[in-house]
Tab-separated table of C-alpha atoms in Angstrom:
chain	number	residue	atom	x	y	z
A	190	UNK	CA	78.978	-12.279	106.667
A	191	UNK	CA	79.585	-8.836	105.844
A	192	UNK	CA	78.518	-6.539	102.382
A	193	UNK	CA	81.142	-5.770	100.281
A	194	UNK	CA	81.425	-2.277	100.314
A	195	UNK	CA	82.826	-1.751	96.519
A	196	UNK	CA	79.722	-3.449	95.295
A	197	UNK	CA	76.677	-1.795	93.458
A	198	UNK	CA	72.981	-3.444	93.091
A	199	UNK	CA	72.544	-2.958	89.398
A	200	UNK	CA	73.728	-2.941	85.539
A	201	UNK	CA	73.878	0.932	85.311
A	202	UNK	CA	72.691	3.459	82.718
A	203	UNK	CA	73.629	0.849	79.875
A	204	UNK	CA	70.552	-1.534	80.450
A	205	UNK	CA	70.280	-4.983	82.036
A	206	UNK	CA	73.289	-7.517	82.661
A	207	UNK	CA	71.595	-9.491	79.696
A	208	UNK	CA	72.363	-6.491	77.769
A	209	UNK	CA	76.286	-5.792	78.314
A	210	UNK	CA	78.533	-6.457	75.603
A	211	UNK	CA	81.048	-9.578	76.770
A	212	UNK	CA	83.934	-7.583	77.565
A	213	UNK	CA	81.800	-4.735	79.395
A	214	UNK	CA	79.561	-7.695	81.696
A	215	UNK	CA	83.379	-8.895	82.662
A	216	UNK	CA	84.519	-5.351	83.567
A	217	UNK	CA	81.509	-4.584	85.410
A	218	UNK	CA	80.971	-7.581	87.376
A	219	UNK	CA	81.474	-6.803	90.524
A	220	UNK	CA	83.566	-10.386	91.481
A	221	UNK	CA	83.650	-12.939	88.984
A	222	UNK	CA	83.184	-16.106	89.136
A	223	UNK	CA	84.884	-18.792	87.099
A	224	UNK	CA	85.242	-23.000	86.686
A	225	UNK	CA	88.834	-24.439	86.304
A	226	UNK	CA	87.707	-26.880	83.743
A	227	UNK	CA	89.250	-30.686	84.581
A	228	UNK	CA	90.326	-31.369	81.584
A	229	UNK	CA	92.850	-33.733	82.347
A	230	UNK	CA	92.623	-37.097	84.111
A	231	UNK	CA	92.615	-37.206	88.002
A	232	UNK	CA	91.130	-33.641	87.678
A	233	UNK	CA	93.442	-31.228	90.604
A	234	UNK	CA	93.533	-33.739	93.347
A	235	UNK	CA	95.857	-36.611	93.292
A	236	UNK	CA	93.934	-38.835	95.283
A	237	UNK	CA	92.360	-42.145	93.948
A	238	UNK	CA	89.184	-41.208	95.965
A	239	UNK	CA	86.598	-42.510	93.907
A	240	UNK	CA	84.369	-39.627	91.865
A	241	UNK	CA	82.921	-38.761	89.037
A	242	UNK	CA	85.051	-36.415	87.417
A	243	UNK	CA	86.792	-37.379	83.790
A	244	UNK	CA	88.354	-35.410	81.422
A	245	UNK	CA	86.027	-36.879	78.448
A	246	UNK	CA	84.388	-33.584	76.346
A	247	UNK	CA	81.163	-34.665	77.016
A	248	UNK	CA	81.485	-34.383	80.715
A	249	UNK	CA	83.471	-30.824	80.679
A	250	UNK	CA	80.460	-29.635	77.883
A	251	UNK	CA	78.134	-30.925	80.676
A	252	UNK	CA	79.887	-28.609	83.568
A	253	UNK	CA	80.114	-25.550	81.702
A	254	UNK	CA	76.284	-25.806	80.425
A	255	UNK	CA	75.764	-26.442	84.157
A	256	UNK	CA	77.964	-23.153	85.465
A	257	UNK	CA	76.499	-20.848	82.524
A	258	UNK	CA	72.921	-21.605	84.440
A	259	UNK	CA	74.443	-20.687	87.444
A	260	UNK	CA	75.506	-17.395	86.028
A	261	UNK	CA	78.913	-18.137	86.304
A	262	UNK	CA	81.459	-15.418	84.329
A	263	UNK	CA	84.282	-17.600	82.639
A	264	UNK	CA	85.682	-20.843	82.207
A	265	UNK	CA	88.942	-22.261	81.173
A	266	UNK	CA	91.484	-25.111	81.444
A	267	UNK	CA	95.227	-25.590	81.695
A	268	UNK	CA	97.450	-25.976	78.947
A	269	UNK	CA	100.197	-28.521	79.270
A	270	UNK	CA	103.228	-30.983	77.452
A	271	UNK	CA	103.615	-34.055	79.046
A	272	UNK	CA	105.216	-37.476	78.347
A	273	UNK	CA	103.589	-40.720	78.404
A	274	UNK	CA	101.540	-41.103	81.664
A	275	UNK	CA	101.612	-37.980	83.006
A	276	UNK	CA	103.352	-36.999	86.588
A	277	UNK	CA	103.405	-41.453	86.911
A	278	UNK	CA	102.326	-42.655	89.992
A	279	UNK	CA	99.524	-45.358	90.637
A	280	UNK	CA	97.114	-42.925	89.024
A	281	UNK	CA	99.163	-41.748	85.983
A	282	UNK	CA	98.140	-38.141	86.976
A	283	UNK	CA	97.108	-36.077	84.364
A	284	UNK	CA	98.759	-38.475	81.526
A	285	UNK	CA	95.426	-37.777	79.479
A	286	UNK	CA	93.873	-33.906	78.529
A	287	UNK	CA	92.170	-32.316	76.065
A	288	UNK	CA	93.431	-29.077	74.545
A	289	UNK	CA	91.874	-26.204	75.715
A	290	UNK	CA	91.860	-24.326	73.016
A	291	UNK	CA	90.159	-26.716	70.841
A	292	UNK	CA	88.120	-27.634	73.695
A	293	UNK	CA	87.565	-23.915	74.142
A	294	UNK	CA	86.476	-23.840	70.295
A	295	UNK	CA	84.119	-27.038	70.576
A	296	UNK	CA	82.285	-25.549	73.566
A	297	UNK	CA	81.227	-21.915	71.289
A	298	UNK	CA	78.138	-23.195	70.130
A	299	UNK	CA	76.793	-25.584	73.272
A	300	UNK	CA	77.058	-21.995	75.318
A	301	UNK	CA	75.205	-18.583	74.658
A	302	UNK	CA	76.207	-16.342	77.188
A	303	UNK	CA	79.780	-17.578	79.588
A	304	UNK	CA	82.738	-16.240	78.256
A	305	UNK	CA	85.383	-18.910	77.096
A	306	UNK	CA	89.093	-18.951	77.964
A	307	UNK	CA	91.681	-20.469	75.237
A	308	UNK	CA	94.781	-21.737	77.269
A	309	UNK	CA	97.381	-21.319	74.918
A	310	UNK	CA	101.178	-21.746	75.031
A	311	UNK	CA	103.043	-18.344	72.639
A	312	UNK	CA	106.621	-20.166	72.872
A	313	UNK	CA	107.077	-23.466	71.582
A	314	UNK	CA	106.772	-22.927	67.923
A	315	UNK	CA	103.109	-20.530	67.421
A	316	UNK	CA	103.398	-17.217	65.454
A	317	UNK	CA	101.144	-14.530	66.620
A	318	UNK	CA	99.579	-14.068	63.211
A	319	UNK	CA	98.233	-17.248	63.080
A	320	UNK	CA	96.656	-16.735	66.955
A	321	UNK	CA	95.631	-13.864	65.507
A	322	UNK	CA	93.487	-15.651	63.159
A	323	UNK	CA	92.322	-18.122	65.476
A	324	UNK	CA	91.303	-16.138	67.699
A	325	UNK	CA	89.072	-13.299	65.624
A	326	UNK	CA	87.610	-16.570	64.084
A	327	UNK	CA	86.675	-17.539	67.826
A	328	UNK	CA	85.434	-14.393	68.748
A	329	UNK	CA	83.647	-13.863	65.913
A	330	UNK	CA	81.910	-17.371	66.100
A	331	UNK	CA	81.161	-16.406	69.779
A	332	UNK	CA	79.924	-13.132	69.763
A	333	UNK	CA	83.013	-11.368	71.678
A	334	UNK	CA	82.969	-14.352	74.196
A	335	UNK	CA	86.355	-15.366	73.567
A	336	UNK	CA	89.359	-14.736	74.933
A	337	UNK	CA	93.152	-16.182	75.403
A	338	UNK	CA	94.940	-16.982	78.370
A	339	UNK	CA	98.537	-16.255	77.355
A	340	UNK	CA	101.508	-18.243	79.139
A	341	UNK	CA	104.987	-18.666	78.046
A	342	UNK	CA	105.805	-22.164	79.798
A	343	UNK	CA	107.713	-22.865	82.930
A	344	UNK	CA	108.639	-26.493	82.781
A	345	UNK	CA	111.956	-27.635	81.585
A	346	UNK	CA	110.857	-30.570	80.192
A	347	UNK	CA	108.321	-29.092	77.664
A	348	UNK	CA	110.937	-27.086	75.700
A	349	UNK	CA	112.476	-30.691	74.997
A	350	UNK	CA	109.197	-31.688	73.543
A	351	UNK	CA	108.937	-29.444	71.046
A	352	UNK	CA	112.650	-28.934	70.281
A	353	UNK	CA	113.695	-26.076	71.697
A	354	UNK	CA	116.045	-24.282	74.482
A	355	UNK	CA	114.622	-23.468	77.584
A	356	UNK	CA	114.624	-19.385	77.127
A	357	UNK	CA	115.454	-17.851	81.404
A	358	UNK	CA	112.410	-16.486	82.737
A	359	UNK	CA	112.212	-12.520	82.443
A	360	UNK	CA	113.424	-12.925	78.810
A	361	UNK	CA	110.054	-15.020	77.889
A	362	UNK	CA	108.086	-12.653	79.074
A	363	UNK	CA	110.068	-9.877	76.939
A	364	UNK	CA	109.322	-12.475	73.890
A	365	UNK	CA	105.104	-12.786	75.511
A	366	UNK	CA	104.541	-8.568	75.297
A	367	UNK	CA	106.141	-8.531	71.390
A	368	UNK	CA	103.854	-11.517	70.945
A	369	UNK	CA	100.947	-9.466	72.348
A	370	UNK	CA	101.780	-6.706	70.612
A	371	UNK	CA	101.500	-8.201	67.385
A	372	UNK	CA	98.239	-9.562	68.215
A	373	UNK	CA	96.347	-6.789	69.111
A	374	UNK	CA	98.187	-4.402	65.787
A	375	UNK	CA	96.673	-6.998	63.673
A	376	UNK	CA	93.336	-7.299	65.931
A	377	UNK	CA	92.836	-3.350	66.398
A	378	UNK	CA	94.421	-1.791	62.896
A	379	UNK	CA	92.351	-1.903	59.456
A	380	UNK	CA	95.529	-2.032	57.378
A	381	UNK	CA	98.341	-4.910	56.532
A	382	UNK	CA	100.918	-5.325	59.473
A	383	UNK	CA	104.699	-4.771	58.180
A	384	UNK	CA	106.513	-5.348	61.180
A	385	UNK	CA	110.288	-6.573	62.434
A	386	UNK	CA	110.469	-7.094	65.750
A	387	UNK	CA	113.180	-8.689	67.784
A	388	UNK	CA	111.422	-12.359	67.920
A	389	UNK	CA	109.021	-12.095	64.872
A	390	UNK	CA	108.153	-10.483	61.807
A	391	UNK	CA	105.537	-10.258	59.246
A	392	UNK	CA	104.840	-8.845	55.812
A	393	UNK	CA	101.360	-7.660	54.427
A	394	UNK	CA	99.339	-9.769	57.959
A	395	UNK	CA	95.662	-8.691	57.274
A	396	UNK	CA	93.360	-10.501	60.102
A	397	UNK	CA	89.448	-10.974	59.464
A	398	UNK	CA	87.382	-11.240	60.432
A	399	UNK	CA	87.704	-8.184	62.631
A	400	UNK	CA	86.710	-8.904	66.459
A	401	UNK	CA	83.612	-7.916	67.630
A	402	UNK	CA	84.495	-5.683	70.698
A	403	UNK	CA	87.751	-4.092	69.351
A	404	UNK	CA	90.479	-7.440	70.664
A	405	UNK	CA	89.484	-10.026	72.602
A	406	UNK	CA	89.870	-10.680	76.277
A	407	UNK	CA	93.606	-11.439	77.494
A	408	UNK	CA	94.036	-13.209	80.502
A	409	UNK	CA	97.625	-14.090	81.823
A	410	UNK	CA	99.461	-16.082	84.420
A	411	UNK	CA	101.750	-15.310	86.943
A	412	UNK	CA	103.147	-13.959	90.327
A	413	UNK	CA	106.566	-12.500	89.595
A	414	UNK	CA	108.003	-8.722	89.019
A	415	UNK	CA	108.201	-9.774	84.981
A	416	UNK	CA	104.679	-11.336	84.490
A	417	UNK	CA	102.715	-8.512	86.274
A	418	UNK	CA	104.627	-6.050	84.311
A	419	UNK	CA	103.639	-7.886	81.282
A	420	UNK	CA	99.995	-8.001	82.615
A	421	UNK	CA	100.193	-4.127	84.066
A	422	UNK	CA	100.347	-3.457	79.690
A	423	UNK	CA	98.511	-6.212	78.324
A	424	UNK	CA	96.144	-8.315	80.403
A	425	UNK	CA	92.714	-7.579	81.356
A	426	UNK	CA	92.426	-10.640	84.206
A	427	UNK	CA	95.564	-12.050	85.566
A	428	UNK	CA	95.579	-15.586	86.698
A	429	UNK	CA	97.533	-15.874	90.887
A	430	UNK	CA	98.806	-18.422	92.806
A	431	UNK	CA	98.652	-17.722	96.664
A	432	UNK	CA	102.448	-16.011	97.778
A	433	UNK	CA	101.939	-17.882	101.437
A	434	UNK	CA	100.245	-21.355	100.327
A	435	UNK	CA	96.827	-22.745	100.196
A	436	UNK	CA	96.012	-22.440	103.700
A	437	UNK	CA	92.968	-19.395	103.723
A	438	UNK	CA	94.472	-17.414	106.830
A	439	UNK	CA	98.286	-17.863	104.950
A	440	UNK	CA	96.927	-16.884	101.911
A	441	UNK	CA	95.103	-13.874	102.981
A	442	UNK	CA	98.089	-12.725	105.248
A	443	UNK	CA	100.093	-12.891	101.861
A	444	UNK	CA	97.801	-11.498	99.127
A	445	UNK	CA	97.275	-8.144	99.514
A	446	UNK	CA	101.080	-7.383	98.871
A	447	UNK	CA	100.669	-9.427	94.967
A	448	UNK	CA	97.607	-7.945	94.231
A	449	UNK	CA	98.167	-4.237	95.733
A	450	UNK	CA	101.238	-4.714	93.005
A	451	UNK	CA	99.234	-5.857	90.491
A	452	UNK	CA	96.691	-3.262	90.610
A	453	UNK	CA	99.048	-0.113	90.966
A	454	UNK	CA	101.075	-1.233	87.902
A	455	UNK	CA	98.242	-1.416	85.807
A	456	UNK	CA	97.028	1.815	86.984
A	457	UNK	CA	100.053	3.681	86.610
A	458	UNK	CA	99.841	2.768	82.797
A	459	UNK	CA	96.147	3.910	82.880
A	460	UNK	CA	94.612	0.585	82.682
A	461	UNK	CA	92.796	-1.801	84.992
A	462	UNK	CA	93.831	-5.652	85.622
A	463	UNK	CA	91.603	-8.004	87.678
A	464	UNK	CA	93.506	-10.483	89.299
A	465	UNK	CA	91.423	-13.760	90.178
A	466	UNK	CA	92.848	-16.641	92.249
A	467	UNK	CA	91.740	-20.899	92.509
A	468	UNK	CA	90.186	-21.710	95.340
A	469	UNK	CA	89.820	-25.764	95.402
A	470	UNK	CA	86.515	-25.570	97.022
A	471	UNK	CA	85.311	-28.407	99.347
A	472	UNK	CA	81.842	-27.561	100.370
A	473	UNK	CA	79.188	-29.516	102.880
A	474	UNK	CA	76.663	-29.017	104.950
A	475	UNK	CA	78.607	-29.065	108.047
A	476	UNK	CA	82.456	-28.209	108.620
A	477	UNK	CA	82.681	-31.810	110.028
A	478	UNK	CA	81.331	-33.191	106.912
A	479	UNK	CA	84.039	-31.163	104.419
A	480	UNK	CA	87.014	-31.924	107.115
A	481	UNK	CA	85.907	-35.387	106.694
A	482	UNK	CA	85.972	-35.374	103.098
A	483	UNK	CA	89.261	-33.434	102.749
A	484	UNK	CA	90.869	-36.262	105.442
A	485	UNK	CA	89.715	-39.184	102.772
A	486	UNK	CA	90.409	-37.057	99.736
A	487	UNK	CA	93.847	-37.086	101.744
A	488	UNK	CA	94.148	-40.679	102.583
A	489	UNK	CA	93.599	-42.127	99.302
A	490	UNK	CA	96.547	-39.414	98.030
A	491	UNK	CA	99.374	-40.327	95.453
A	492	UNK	CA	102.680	-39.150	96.909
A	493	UNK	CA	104.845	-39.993	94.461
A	494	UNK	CA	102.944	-38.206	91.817
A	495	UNK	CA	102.534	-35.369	94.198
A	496	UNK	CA	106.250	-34.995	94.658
A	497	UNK	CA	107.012	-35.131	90.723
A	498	UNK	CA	104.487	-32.115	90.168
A	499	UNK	CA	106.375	-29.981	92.785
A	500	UNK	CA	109.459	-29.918	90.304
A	501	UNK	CA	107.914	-26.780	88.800
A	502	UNK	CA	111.433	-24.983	86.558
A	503	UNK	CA	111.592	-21.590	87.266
A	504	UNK	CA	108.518	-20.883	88.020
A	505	UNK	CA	107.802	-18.058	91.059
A	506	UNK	CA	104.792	-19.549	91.508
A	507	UNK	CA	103.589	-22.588	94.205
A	508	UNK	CA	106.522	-21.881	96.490
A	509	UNK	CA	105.193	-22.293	99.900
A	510	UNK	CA	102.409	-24.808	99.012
A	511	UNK	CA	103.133	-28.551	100.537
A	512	UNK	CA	102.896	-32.196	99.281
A	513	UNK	CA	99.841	-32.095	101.461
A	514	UNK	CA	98.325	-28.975	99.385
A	515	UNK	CA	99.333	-30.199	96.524
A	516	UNK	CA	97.526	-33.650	96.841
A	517	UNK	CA	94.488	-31.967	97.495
A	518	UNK	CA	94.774	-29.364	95.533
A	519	UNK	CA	94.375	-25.359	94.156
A	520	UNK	CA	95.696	-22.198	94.719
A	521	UNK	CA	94.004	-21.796	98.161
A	522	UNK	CA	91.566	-24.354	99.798
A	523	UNK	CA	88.099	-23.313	101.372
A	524	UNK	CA	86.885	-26.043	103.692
A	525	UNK	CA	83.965	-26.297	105.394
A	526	UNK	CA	80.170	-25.403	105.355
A	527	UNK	CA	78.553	-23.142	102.702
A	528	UNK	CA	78.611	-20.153	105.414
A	529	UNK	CA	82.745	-20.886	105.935
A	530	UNK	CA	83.289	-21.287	102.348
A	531	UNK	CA	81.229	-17.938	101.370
A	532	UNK	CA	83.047	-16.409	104.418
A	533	UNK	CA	86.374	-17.396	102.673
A	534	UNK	CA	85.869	-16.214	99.466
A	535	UNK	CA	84.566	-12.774	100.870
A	536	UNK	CA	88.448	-12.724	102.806
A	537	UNK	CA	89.569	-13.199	99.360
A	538	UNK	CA	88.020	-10.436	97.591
A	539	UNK	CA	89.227	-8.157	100.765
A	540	UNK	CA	92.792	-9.021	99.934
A	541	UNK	CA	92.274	-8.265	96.989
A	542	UNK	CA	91.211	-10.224	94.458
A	543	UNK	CA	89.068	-9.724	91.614
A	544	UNK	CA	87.485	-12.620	91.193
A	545	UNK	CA	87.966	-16.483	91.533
A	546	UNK	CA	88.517	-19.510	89.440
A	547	UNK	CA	86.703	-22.632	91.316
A	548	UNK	CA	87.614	-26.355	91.146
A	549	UNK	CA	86.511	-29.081	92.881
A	550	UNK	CA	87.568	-32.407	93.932
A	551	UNK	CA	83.946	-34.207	92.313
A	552	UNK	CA	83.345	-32.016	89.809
A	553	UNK	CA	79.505	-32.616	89.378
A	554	UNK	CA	77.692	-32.734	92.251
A	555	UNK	CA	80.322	-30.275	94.137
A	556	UNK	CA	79.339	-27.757	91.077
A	557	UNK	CA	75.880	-27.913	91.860
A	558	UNK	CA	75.937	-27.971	95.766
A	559	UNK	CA	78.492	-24.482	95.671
A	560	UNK	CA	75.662	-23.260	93.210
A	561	UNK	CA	72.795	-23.898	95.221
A	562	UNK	CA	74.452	-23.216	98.570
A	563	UNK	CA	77.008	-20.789	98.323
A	564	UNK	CA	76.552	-18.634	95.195
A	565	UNK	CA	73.590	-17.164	96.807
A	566	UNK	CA	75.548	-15.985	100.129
A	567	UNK	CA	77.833	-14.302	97.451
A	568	UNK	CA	74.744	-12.622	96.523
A	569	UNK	CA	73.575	-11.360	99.681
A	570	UNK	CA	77.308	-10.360	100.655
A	571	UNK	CA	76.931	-8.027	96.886
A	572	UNK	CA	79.578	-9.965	95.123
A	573	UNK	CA	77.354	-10.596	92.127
A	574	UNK	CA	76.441	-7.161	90.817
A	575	UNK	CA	77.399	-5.365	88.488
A	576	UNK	CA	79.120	-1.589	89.445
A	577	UNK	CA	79.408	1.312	86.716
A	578	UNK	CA	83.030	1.511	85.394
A	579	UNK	CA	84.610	4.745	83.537
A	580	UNK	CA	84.517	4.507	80.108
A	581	UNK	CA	88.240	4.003	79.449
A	582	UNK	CA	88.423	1.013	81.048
A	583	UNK	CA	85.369	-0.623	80.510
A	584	UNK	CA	87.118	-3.897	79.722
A	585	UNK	CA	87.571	-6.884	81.795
């Protein structure tokens, strides 16, 4: 396996990695590494393939304790409005979940040094003043750890839930940047915020306590002209599906063209966004061994389940993925022995990508055997150092 070439060995003239701020450890990693949390039942595979994995806190507490040991950078889950059992089928997929962002807010003191996601829907009915709040209370309580993944929603049936019109797509994310922008005046000014904007207002909004690192982290979501625009002004990691599927030689053939995009818009507005991509990672010794599990992962899949996720609105995302893909799940699938899997992630970061978001089918054990096995190819490959960054844009 080949060194990445944009890679450098150590922390740079401002100490040891220990000794980064939060939001300067995530901008100077050289490729991060982050756990999709499964915190919804059936985890990403629908398949009734027996495993460990369960939503319950205790078990997602568990994982991330696990992952910050294996010097993982991030973790978050999904966000999501469903009705009663889920996307149906025999398993009821995903018709249980925790919130993230209370989840998110539960798992601040059981961690000391991972930084923690908040999932968090801005549409259906939250003011940015009171995420505002939230989240400087978060960030405070974690020491600059936090951040927010902001989405906007995609599924038609989730604006029923909560009352509301589905708003067309480009026009959300025109109602997401005033959103943002409210945040980060009341995150980054010392004085009261007296603002009318075209979706919200606010008299005399005073945040404290003040974030640690000037505003959180801000993650997004997203694949189409309007989200990495948003992102390009906004985001410091933006969240990708694969343009060509979850097939690795698809995926890479299709990459480079998203993330080229994403990182000259960003650029152009003087600012750096990561983009980072989920890999559903099945990892054994042997390439027969994983092919063998992903067959019986496979066999034991519920279709009809399957087939009610792919009704996705208006999303531009998961276009060219397949019921098969989708049974198995993630944004792109790397199959096969630690070497392969290593090899695949390495393809990744050539088209492209920043960093990537890992799940797994059994979340326990496959955690561990990617951290013993493959975590330390991505060392020897110099995806796991940490490269100097200018100083205006030494964020994440």
């Amino acid at each position: 396996m080949s060194r990445d070439p944009q890679s450098q060995a150590s922390a740079g003239p401002a100490g040891t990695a220990d000794e980064l701020a939060p939001r300067e450890r995530l901008a100077r990693r050289s490729f991060l590494v982050g756990l999709f949390l499964p915190v919804q039942s059936s985890g990403w595979s629908f398949s009734s393939l027996p495993r460990s994995t369960t939503w319950r806190f205790d078990y997602i507490r568990k994982l991330v304790q696990r992952a910050e040991t294996l010097d993982f950078d991030l973790v978050f889950g999904l966000a999501q409005w469903l009705k009663k059992d889920g996307y149906g089928g025999d398993l009821a997929y995903r018709g249980t979940s925790l919130d993230p962002f209370i989840t998110t807010a539960a798992l601040a003191s059981a961690t000391q040094r991972i930084a923690l996601i908040s999932t968090v829907h801005t549409l259906y009915g939250l003011h940015p003043v009171q995420l505002a709040k939230y989240g400087a209370t978060l960030d405070h309580i974690t020491g600059g750890r936090w951040g927010a993944n902001l989405i906007t929603g995609h599924r038609t049936s989730e604006w029923g839930i909560f009352g509301k019109q589905e708003i067309e797509h480009d026009l959300r994310y025109d109602m997401l940047g005033e959103f943002t922008e409210f945040l980060e005046a009341l995150w980054l000014r010392d004085e009261n915020l007296n603002r009318a904007g075209r979706f919200w207002s606010a008299a005399d909004a005073y945040i404290t306590p003040r974030p640690v690192d000037g505003r959180p982290i801000l993650v997004t979501a997203g694949t189409s002209p309007a989200s990495i625009a948003y992102a390009a002004r906004h985001a410091d990691l933006m969240f990708i599906t694969s343009p060509g599927g979850a097939e690795i030689d698809a995926a890479v053939a299709a990459l480079p063209a998203l993330t080229g995009a994403i990182h000259a818009q960003a650029a152009a507005q003087g600012r750096r966004v990561r983009p980072i991509i989920n890999p559903l990672i099945i990892c054994q010794d042997t390439e027969r061994e994983a092919r063998a599990a992903y067959d019986a992962i496979l066999a034991h899949g519920d279709v009809e389940a399957a087939q009610r996720s792919l009704a996705r609105g208006d999303t531009k995302s998961w276009a060219k993925h397949t019921l098969e893909q989708r049974i198995v799940g993630g944004n792109v699938q790397l199959i096969g022995s630690p070497e392969q899997v290593a090899e695949g992630i390495l393809r990744l970061r050539q088209a492209g990508c920043d960093g990537i978001q890992v799940s797994f089918f059994d979340f326990e054990p496959d955690l561990d055997h990617f951290g013993r096995r493959v975590l330390p190819l991505l060392a020897q490959a110099g995806l796991r150092t940490f490269a100097d960054v200018p100083a205006d844009q030494a964020v994440a």
